[in-house]
PDB file of C-alpha atoms in Angstrom:
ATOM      1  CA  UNK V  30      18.998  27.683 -60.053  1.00 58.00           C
ATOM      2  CA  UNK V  31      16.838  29.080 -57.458  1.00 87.00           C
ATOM      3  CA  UNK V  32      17.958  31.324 -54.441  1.00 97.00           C
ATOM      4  CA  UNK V  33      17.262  30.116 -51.599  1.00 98.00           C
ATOM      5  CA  UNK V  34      20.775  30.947 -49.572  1.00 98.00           C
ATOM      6  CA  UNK V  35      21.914  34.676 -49.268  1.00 98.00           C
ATOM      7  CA  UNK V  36      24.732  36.883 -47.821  1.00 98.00           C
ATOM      8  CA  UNK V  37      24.221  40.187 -47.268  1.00 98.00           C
ATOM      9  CA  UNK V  38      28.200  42.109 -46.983  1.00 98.00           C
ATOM     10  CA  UNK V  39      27.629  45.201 -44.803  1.00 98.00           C
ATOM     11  CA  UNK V  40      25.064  45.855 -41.842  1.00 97.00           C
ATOM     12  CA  UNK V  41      25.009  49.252 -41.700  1.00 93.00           C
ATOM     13  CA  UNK V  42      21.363  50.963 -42.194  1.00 90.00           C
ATOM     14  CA  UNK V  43      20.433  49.210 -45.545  1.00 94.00           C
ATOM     15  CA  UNK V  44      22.662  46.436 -45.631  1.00 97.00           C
ATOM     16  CA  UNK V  45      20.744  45.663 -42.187  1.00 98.00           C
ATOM     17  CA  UNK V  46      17.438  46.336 -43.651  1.00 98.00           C
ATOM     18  CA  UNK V  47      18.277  43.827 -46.657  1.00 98.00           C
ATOM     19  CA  UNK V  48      18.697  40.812 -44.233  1.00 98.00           C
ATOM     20  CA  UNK V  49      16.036  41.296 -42.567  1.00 98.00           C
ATOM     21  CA  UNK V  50      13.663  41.639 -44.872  1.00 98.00           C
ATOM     22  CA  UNK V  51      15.286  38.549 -46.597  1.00 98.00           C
ATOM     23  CA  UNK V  52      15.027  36.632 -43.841  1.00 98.00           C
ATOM     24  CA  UNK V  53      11.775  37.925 -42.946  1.00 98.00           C
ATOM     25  CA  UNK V  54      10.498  36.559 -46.518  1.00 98.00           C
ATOM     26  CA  UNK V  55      12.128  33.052 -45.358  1.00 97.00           C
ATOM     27  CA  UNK V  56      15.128  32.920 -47.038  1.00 98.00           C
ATOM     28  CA  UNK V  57      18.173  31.609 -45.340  1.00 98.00           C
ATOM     29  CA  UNK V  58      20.585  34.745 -44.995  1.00 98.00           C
ATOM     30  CA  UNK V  59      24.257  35.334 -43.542  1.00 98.00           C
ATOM     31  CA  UNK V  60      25.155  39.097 -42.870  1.00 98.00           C
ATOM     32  CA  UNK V  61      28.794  39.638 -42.945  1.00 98.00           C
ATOM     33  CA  UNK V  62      30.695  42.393 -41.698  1.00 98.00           C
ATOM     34  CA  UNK V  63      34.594  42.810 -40.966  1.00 97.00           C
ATOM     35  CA  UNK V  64      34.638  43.134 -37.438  1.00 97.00           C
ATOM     36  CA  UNK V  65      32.662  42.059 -34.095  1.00 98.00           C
ATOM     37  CA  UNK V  66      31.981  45.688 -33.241  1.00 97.00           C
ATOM     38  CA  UNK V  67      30.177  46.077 -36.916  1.00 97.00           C
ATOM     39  CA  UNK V  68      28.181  43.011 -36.203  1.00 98.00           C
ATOM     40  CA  UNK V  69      27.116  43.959 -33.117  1.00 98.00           C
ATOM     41  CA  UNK V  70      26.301  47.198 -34.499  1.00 96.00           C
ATOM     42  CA  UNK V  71      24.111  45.326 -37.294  1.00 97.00           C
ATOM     43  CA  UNK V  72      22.450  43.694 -34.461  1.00 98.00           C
ATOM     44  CA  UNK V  73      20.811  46.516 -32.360  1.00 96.00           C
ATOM     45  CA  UNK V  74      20.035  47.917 -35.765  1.00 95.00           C
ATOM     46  CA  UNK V  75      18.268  44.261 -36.699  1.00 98.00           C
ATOM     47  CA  UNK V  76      16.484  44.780 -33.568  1.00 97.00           C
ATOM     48  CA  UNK V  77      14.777  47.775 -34.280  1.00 95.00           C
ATOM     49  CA  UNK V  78      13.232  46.697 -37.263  1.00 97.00           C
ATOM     50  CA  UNK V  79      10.784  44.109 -34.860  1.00 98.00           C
ATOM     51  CA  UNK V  80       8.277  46.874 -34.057  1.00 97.00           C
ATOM     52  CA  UNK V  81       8.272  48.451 -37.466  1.00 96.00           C
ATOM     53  CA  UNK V  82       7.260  44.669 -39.278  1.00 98.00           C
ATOM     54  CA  UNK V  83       5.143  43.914 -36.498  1.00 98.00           C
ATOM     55  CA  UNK V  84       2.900  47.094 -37.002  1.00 97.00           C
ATOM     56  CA  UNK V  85       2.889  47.232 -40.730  1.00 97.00           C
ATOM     57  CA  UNK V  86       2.676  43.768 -41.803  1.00 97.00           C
ATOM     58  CA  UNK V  87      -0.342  41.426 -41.306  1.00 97.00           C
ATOM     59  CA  UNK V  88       1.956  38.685 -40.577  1.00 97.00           C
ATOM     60  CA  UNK V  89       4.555  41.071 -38.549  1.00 97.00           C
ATOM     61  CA  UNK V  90       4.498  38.376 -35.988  1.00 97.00           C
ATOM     62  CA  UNK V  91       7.248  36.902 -37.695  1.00 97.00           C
ATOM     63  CA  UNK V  92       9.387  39.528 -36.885  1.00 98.00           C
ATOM     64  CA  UNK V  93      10.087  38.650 -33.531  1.00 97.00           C
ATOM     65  CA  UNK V  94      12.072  35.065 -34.265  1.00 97.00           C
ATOM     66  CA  UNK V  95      13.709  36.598 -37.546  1.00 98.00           C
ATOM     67  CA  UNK V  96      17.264  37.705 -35.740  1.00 98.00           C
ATOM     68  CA  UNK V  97      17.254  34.106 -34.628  1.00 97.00           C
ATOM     69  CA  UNK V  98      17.125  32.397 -37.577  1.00 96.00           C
ATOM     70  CA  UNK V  99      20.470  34.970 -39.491  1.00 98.00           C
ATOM     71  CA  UNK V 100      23.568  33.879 -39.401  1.00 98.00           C
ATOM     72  CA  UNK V 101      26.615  36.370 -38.567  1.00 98.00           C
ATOM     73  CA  UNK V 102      30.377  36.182 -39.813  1.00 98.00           C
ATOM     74  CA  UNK V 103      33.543  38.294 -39.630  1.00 98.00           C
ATOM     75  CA  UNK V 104      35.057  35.618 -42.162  1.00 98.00           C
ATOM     76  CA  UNK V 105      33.926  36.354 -45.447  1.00 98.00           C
ATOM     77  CA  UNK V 106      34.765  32.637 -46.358  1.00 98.00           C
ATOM     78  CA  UNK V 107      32.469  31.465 -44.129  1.00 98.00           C
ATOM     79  CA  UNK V 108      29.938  34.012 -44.954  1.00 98.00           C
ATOM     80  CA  UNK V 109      29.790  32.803 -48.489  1.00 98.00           C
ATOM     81  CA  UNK V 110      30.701  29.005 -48.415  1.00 98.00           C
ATOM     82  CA  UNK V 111      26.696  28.078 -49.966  1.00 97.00           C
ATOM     83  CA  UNK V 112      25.993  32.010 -51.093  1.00 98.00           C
ATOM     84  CA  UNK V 113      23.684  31.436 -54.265  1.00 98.00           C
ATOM     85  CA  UNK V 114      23.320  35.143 -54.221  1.00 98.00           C
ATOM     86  CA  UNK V 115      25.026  37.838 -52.630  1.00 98.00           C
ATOM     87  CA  UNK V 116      24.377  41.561 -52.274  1.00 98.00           C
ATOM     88  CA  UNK V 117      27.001  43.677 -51.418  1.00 98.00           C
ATOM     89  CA  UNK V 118      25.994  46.871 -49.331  1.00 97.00           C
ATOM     90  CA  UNK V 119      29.461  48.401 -47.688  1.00 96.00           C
ATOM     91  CA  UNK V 120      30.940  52.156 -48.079  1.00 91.00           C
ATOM     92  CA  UNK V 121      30.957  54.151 -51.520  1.00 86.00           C
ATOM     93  CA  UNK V 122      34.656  53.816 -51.768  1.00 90.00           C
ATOM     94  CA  UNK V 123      35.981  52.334 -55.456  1.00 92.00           C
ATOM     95  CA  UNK V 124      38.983  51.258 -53.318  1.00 95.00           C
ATOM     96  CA  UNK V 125      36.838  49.319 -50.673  1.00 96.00           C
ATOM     97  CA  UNK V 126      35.013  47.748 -53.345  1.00 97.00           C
ATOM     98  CA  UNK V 127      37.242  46.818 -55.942  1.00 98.00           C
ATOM     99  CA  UNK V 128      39.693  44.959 -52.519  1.00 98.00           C
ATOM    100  CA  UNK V 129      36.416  43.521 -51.850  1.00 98.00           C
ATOM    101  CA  UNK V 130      35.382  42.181 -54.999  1.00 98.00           C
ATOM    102  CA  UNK V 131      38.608  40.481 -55.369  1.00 98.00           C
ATOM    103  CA  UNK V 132      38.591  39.023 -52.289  1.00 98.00           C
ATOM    104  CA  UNK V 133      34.972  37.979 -53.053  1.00 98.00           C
ATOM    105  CA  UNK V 134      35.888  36.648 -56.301  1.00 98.00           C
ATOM    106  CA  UNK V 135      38.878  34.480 -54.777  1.00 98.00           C
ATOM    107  CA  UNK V 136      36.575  32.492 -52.376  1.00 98.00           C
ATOM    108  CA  UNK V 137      32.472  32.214 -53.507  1.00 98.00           C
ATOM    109  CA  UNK V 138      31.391  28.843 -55.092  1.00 98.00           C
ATOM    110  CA  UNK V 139      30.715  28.834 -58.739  1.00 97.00           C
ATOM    111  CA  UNK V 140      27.477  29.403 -58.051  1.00 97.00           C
ATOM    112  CA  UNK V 141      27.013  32.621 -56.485  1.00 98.00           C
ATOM    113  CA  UNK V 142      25.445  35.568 -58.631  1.00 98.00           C
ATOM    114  CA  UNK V 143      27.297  38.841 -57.557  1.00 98.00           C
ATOM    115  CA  UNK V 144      25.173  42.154 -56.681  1.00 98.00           C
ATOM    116  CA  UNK V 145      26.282  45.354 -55.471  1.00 98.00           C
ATOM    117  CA  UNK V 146      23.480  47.789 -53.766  1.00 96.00           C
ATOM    118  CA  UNK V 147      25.185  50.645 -54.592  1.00 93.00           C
ATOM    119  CA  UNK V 148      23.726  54.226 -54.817  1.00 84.00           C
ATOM    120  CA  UNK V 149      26.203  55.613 -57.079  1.00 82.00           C
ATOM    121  CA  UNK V 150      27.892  53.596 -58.899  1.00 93.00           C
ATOM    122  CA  UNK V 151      27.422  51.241 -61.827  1.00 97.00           C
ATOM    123  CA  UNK V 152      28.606  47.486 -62.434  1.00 98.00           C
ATOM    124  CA  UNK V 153      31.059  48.065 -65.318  1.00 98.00           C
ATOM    125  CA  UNK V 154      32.883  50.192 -62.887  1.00 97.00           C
ATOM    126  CA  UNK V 155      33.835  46.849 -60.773  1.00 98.00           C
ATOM    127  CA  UNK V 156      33.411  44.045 -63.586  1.00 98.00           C
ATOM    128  CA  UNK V 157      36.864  43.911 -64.728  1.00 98.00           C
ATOM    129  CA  UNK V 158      37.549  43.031 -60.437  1.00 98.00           C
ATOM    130  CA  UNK V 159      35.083  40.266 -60.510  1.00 98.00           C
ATOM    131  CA  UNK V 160      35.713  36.252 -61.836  1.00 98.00           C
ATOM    132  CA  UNK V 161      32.648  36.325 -63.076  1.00 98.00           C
ATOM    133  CA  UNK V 162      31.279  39.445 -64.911  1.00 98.00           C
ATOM    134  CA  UNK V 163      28.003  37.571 -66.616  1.00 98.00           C
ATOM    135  CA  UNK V 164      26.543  37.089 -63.312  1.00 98.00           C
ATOM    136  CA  UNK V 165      27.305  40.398 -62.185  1.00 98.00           C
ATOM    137  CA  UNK V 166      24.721  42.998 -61.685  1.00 98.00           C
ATOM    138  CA  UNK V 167      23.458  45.731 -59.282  1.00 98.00           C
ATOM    139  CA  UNK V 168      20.008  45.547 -57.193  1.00 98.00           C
ATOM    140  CA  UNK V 169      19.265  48.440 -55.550  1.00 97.00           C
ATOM    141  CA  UNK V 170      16.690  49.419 -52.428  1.00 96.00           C
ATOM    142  CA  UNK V 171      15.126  52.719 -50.837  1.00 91.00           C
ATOM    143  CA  UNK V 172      15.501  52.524 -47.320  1.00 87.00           C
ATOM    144  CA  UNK V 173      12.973  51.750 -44.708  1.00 91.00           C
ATOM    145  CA  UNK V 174      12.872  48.670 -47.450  1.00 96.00           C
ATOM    146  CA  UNK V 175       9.606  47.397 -45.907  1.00 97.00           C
ATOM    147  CA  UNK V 176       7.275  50.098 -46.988  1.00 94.00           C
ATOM    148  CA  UNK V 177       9.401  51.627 -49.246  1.00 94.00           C
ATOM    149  CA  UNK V 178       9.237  48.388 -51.304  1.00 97.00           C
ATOM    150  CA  UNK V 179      10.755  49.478 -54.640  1.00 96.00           C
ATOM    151  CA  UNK V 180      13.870  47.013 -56.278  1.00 98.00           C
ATOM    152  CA  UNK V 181      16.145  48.900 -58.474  1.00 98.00           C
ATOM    153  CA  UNK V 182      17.370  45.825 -60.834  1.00 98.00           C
ATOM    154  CA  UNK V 183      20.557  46.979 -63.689  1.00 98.00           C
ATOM    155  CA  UNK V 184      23.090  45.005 -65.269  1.00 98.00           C
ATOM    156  CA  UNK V 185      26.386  45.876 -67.034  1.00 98.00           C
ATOM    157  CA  UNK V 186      26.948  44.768 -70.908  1.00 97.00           C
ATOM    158  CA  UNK V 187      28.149  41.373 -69.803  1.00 98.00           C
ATOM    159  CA  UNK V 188      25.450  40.151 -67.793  1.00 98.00           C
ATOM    160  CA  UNK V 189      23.856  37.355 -68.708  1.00 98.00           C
ATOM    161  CA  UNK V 190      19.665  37.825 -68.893  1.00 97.00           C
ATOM    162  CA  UNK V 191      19.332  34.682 -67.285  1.00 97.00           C
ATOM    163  CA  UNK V 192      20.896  36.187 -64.176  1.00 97.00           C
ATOM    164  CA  UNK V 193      19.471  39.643 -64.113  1.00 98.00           C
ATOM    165  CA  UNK V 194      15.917  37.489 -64.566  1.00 97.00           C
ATOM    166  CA  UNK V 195      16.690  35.007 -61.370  1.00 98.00           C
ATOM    167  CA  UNK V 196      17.418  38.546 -59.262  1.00 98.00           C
ATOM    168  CA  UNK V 197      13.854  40.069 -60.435  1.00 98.00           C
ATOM    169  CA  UNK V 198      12.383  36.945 -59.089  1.00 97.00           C
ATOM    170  CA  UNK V 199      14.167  37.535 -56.141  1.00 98.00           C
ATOM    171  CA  UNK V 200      12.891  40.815 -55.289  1.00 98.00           C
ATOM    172  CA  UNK V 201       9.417  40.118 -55.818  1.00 97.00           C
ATOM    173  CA  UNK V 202      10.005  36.790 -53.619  1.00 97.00           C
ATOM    174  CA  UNK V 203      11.105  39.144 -50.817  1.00 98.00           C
ATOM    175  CA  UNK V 204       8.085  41.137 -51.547  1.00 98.00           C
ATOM    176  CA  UNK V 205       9.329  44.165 -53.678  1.00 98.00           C
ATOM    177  CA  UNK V 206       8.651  45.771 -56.579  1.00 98.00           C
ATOM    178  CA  UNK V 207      11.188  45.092 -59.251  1.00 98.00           C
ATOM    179  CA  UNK V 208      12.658  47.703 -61.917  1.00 97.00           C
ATOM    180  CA  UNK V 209      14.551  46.496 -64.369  1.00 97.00           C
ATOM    181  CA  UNK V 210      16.559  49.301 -66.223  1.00 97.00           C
ATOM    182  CA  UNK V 211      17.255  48.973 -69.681  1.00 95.00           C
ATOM    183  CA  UNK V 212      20.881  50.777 -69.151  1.00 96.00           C
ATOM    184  CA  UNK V 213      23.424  51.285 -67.031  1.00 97.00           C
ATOM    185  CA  UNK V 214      22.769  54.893 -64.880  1.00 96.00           C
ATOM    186  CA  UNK V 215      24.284  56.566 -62.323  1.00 91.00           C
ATOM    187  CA  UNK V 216      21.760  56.646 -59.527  1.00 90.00           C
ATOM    188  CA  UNK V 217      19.372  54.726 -61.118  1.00 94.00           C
ATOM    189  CA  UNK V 218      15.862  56.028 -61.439  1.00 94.00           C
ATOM    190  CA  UNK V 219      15.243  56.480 -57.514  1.00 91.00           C
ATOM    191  CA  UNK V 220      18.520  58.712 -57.218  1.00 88.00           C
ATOM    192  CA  UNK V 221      18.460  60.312 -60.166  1.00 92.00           C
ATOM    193  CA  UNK V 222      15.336  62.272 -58.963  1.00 93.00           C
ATOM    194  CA  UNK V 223      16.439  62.311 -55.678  1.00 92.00           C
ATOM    195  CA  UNK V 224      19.763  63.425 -55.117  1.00 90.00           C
ATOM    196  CA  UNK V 225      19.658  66.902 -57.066  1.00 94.00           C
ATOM    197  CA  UNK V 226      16.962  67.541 -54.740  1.00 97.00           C
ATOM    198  CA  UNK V 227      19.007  66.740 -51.575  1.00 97.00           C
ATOM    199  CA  UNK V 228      21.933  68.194 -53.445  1.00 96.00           C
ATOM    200  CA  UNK V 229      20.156  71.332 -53.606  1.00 97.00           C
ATOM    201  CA  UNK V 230      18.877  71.591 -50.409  1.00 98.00           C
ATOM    202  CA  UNK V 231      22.636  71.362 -48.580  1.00 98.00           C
ATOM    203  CA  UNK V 232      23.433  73.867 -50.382  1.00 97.00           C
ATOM    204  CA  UNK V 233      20.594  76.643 -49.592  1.00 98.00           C
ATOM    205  CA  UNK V 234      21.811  75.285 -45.847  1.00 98.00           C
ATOM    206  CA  UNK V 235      25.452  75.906 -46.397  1.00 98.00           C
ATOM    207  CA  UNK V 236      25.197  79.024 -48.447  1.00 97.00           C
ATOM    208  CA  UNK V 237      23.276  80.277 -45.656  1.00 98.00           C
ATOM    209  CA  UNK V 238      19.934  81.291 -47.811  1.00 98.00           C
ATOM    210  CA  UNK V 239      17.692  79.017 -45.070  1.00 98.00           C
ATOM    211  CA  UNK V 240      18.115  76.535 -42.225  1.00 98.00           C
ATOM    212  CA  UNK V 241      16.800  73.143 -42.773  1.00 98.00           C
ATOM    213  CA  UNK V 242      13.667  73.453 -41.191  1.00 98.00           C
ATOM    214  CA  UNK V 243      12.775  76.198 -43.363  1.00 98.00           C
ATOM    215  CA  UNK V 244      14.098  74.559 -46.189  1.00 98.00           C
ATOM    216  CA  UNK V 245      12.084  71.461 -45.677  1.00 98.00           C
ATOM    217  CA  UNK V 246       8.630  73.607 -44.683  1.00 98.00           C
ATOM    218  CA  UNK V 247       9.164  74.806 -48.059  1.00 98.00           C
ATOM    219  CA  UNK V 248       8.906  71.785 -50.043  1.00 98.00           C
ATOM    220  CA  UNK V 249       6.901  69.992 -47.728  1.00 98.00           C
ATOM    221  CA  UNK V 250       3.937  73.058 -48.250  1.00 97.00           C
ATOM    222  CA  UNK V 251       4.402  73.437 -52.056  1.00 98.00           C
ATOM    223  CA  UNK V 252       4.247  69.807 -53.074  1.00 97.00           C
ATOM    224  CA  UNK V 253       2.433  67.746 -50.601  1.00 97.00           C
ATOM    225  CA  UNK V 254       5.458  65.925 -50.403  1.00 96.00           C
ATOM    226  CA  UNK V 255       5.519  64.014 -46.093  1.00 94.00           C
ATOM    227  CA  UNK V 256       9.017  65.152 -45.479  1.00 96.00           C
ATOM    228  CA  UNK V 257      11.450  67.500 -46.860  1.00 98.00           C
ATOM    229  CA  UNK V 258      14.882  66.617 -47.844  1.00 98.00           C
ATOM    230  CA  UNK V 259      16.383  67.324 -44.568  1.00 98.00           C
ATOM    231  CA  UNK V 260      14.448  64.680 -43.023  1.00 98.00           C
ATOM    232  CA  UNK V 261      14.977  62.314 -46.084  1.00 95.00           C
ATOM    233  CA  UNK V 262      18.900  62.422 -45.622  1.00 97.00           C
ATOM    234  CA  UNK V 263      18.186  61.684 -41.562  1.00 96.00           C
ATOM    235  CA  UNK V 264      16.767  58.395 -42.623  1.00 90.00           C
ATOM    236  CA  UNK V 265      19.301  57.771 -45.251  1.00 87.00           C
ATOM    237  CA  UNK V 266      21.811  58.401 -42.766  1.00 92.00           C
ATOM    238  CA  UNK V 267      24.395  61.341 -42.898  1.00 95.00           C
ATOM    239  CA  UNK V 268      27.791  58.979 -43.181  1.00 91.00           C
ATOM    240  CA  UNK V 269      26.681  58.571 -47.178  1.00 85.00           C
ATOM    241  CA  UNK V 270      25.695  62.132 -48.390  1.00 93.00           C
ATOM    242  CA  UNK V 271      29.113  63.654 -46.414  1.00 94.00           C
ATOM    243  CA  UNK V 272      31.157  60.169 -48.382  1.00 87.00           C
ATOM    244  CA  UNK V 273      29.400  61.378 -51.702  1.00 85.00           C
ATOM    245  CA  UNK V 274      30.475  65.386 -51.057  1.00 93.00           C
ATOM    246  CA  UNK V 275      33.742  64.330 -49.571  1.00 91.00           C
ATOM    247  CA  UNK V 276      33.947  62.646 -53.387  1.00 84.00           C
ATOM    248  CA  UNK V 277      32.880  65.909 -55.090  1.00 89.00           C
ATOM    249  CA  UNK V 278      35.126  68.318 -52.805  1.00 91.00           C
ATOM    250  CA  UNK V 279      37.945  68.193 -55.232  1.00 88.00           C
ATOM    251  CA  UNK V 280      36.251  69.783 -58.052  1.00 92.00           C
ATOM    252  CA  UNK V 281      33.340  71.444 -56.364  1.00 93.00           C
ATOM    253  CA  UNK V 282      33.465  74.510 -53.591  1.00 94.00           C
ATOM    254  CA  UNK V 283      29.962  74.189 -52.367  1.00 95.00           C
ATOM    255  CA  UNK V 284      30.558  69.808 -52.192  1.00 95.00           C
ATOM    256  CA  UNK V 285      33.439  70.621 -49.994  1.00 96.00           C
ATOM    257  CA  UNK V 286      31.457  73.030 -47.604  1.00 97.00           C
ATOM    258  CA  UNK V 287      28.119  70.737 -47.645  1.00 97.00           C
ATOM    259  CA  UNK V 288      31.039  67.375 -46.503  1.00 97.00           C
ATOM    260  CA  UNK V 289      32.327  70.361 -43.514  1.00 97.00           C
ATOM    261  CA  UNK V 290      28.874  70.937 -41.996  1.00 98.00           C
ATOM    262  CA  UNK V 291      27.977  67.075 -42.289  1.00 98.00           C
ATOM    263  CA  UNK V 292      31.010  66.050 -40.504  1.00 97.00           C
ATOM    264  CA  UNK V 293      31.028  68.262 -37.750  1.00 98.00           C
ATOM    265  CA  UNK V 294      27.431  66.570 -37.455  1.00 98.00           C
ATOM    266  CA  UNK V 295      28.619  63.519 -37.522  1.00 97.00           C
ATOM    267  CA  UNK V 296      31.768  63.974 -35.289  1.00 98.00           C
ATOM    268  CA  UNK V 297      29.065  65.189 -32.341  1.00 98.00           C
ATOM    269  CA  UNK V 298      27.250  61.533 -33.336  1.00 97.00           C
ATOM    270  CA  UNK V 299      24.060  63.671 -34.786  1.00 97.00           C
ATOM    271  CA  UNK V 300      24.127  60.992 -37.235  1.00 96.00           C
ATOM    272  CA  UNK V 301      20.152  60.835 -38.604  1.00 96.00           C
ATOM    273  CA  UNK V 302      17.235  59.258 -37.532  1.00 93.00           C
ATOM    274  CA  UNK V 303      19.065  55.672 -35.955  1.00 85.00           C
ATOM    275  CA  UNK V 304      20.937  57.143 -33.920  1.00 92.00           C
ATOM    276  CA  UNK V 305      18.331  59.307 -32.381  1.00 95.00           C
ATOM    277  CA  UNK V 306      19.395  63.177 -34.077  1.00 98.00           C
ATOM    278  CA  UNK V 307      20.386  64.509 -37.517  1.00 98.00           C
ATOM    279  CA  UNK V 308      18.984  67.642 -38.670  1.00 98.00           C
ATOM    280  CA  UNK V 309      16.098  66.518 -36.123  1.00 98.00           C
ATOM    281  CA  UNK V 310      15.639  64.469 -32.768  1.00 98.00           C
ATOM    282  CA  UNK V 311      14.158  61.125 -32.648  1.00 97.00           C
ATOM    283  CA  UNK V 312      11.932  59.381 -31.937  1.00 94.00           C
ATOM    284  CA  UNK V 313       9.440  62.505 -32.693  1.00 96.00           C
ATOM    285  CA  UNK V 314      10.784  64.883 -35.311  1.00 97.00           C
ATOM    286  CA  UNK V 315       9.789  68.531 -35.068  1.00 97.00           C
ATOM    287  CA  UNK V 316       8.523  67.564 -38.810  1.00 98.00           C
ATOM    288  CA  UNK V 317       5.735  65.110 -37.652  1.00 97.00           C
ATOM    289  CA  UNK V 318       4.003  67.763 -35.294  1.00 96.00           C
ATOM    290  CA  UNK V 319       0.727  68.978 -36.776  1.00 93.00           C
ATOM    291  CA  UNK V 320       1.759  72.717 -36.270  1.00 96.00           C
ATOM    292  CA  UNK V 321       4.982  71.880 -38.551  1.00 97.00           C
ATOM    293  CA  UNK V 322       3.734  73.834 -41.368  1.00 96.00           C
ATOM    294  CA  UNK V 323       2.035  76.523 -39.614  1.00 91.00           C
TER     295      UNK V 323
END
């Protein structure tokens, strides 16, 4: 089987960024999302991807007609009805997903290979809430997927090869780079670097040892690196590093202070880099001045 028809479940920040980079690459795609207000949402985030594919891509003139050419649902029977693959990017809840995977699992054609794009978990947490655990697997993306082109590919012990294989084809179809990890890990490679480094810097911020410019100066001067972690977890978004702390909070002091200082973020819509502040303001970040690291 070859994919050709896709639903994407979720259009928040990556979930967007899938579709449009699927459709971009000419597959047919469907992005589903449970209410009108989410899709619409998806939308104006769809929409802001033109400029980005029109300046880094040769053919970026493509961009332009790709909205036109999606599909959008509120009916996740619809959404699916010809799915031959579908990745599945909503919240990091285990109770969101494991509803959702039933419901999935209740109403996709025979067909349809299941992928979740999750950051944290694995897919032998949700395989016993699928119908189909052998074509079952996880495919995960870095955000700003267009330049950040890497494919994160991992199965559970009862996927089938044959399906793990069809979703590396996939990825470089769509123009990434495929990974395919031997194992099931938490985080995958990507996150498994990345989040004790963002982990680390919340909590120099809420400890009160350095603000987050200071913090990110730091790192930015002794590695080279072109942004610190404060400005990496703008782009990611802050609604998934408070969810993840929120997680930890039972068991961990510092987790519950870091979800605290996120929220209040969030709650005054200083939500990262789409929606125009996080730990900066957007569109130009203090970080991107040439005097930054004086």
């Amino acid at each position: 089987m070859s994919i050709k028809n896709v639903t994407i479940a979720g259009g928040g920040v990556l979930g967007s960024q899938i579709a449009f980079q699927t459709a971009f690459t000419g597959f047919n795609v469907t992005l589903y999302d449970i209410n009108d207000e989410a899709i619409d949402h998806a939308k104006q985030l769809l929409a802001s991807y033109v400029p980005e594919y029109e300046a880094f891509y040769d053919d970026g003139d493509k961009a332009a007609s790709v909205i036109d050419h999606m599909s959008f649902s509120t009916s996740l029977v619809e959404a699916v009805a010809d799915a031959d693959l579908v990745i599945e990017a909503i919240p990091e809840s285990v109770k969101i997903k494991v509803s959702y995977y039933q419901e999935l699992s209740s109403v996709a054609p025979e067909k349809t290979i299941f992928a979740t794009n999750s950051s944290t978990f694995v897919p032998s947490q949700f395989a016993e809430y699928v119908d189909r655990p052998e074509k079952f697997l996880a495919i995960h993306f870095a955000n700003q997927i267009w330049k950040n082109n890497n494919a994160e590919i991992m199965g559970h012990p009862g996927t089938e090869g044959k399906y793990l294989d069809e979703v590396v084809q996939f990825a470089k179809d769509i123009r990434m780079v495929p990974f395919r990890l031997y194992k099931e890990q938490h985080g995958y490679i990507l996150n498994s670097l990345l989040v004790p480094l963002l982990d680390a810097a919340q909590k120099l911020w809420v400890n009160g040892v350095a603000d987050p410019e200071t913090i990110d100066k730091s790192w930015m001067i002794a590695t080279g690196a072109p942004q610190g972690p404060f400005a990496i977890l703008d782009v990611v978004g802050l609604n998934t590093p408070y969810n993840l702390s929120l997680a930890q909070a039972e068991t961990d002091a510092e987790a519950g202070e870091i979800a605290k200082a996120l929220k209040a973020m969030i709650d005054a819509g200083k939500t990262g880099a789409a929606s125009g502040e996080g730990f900066y303001k957007y569109p130009n970040p203090a970080f991107l001045d040439p005097d930054f690291l004086k």
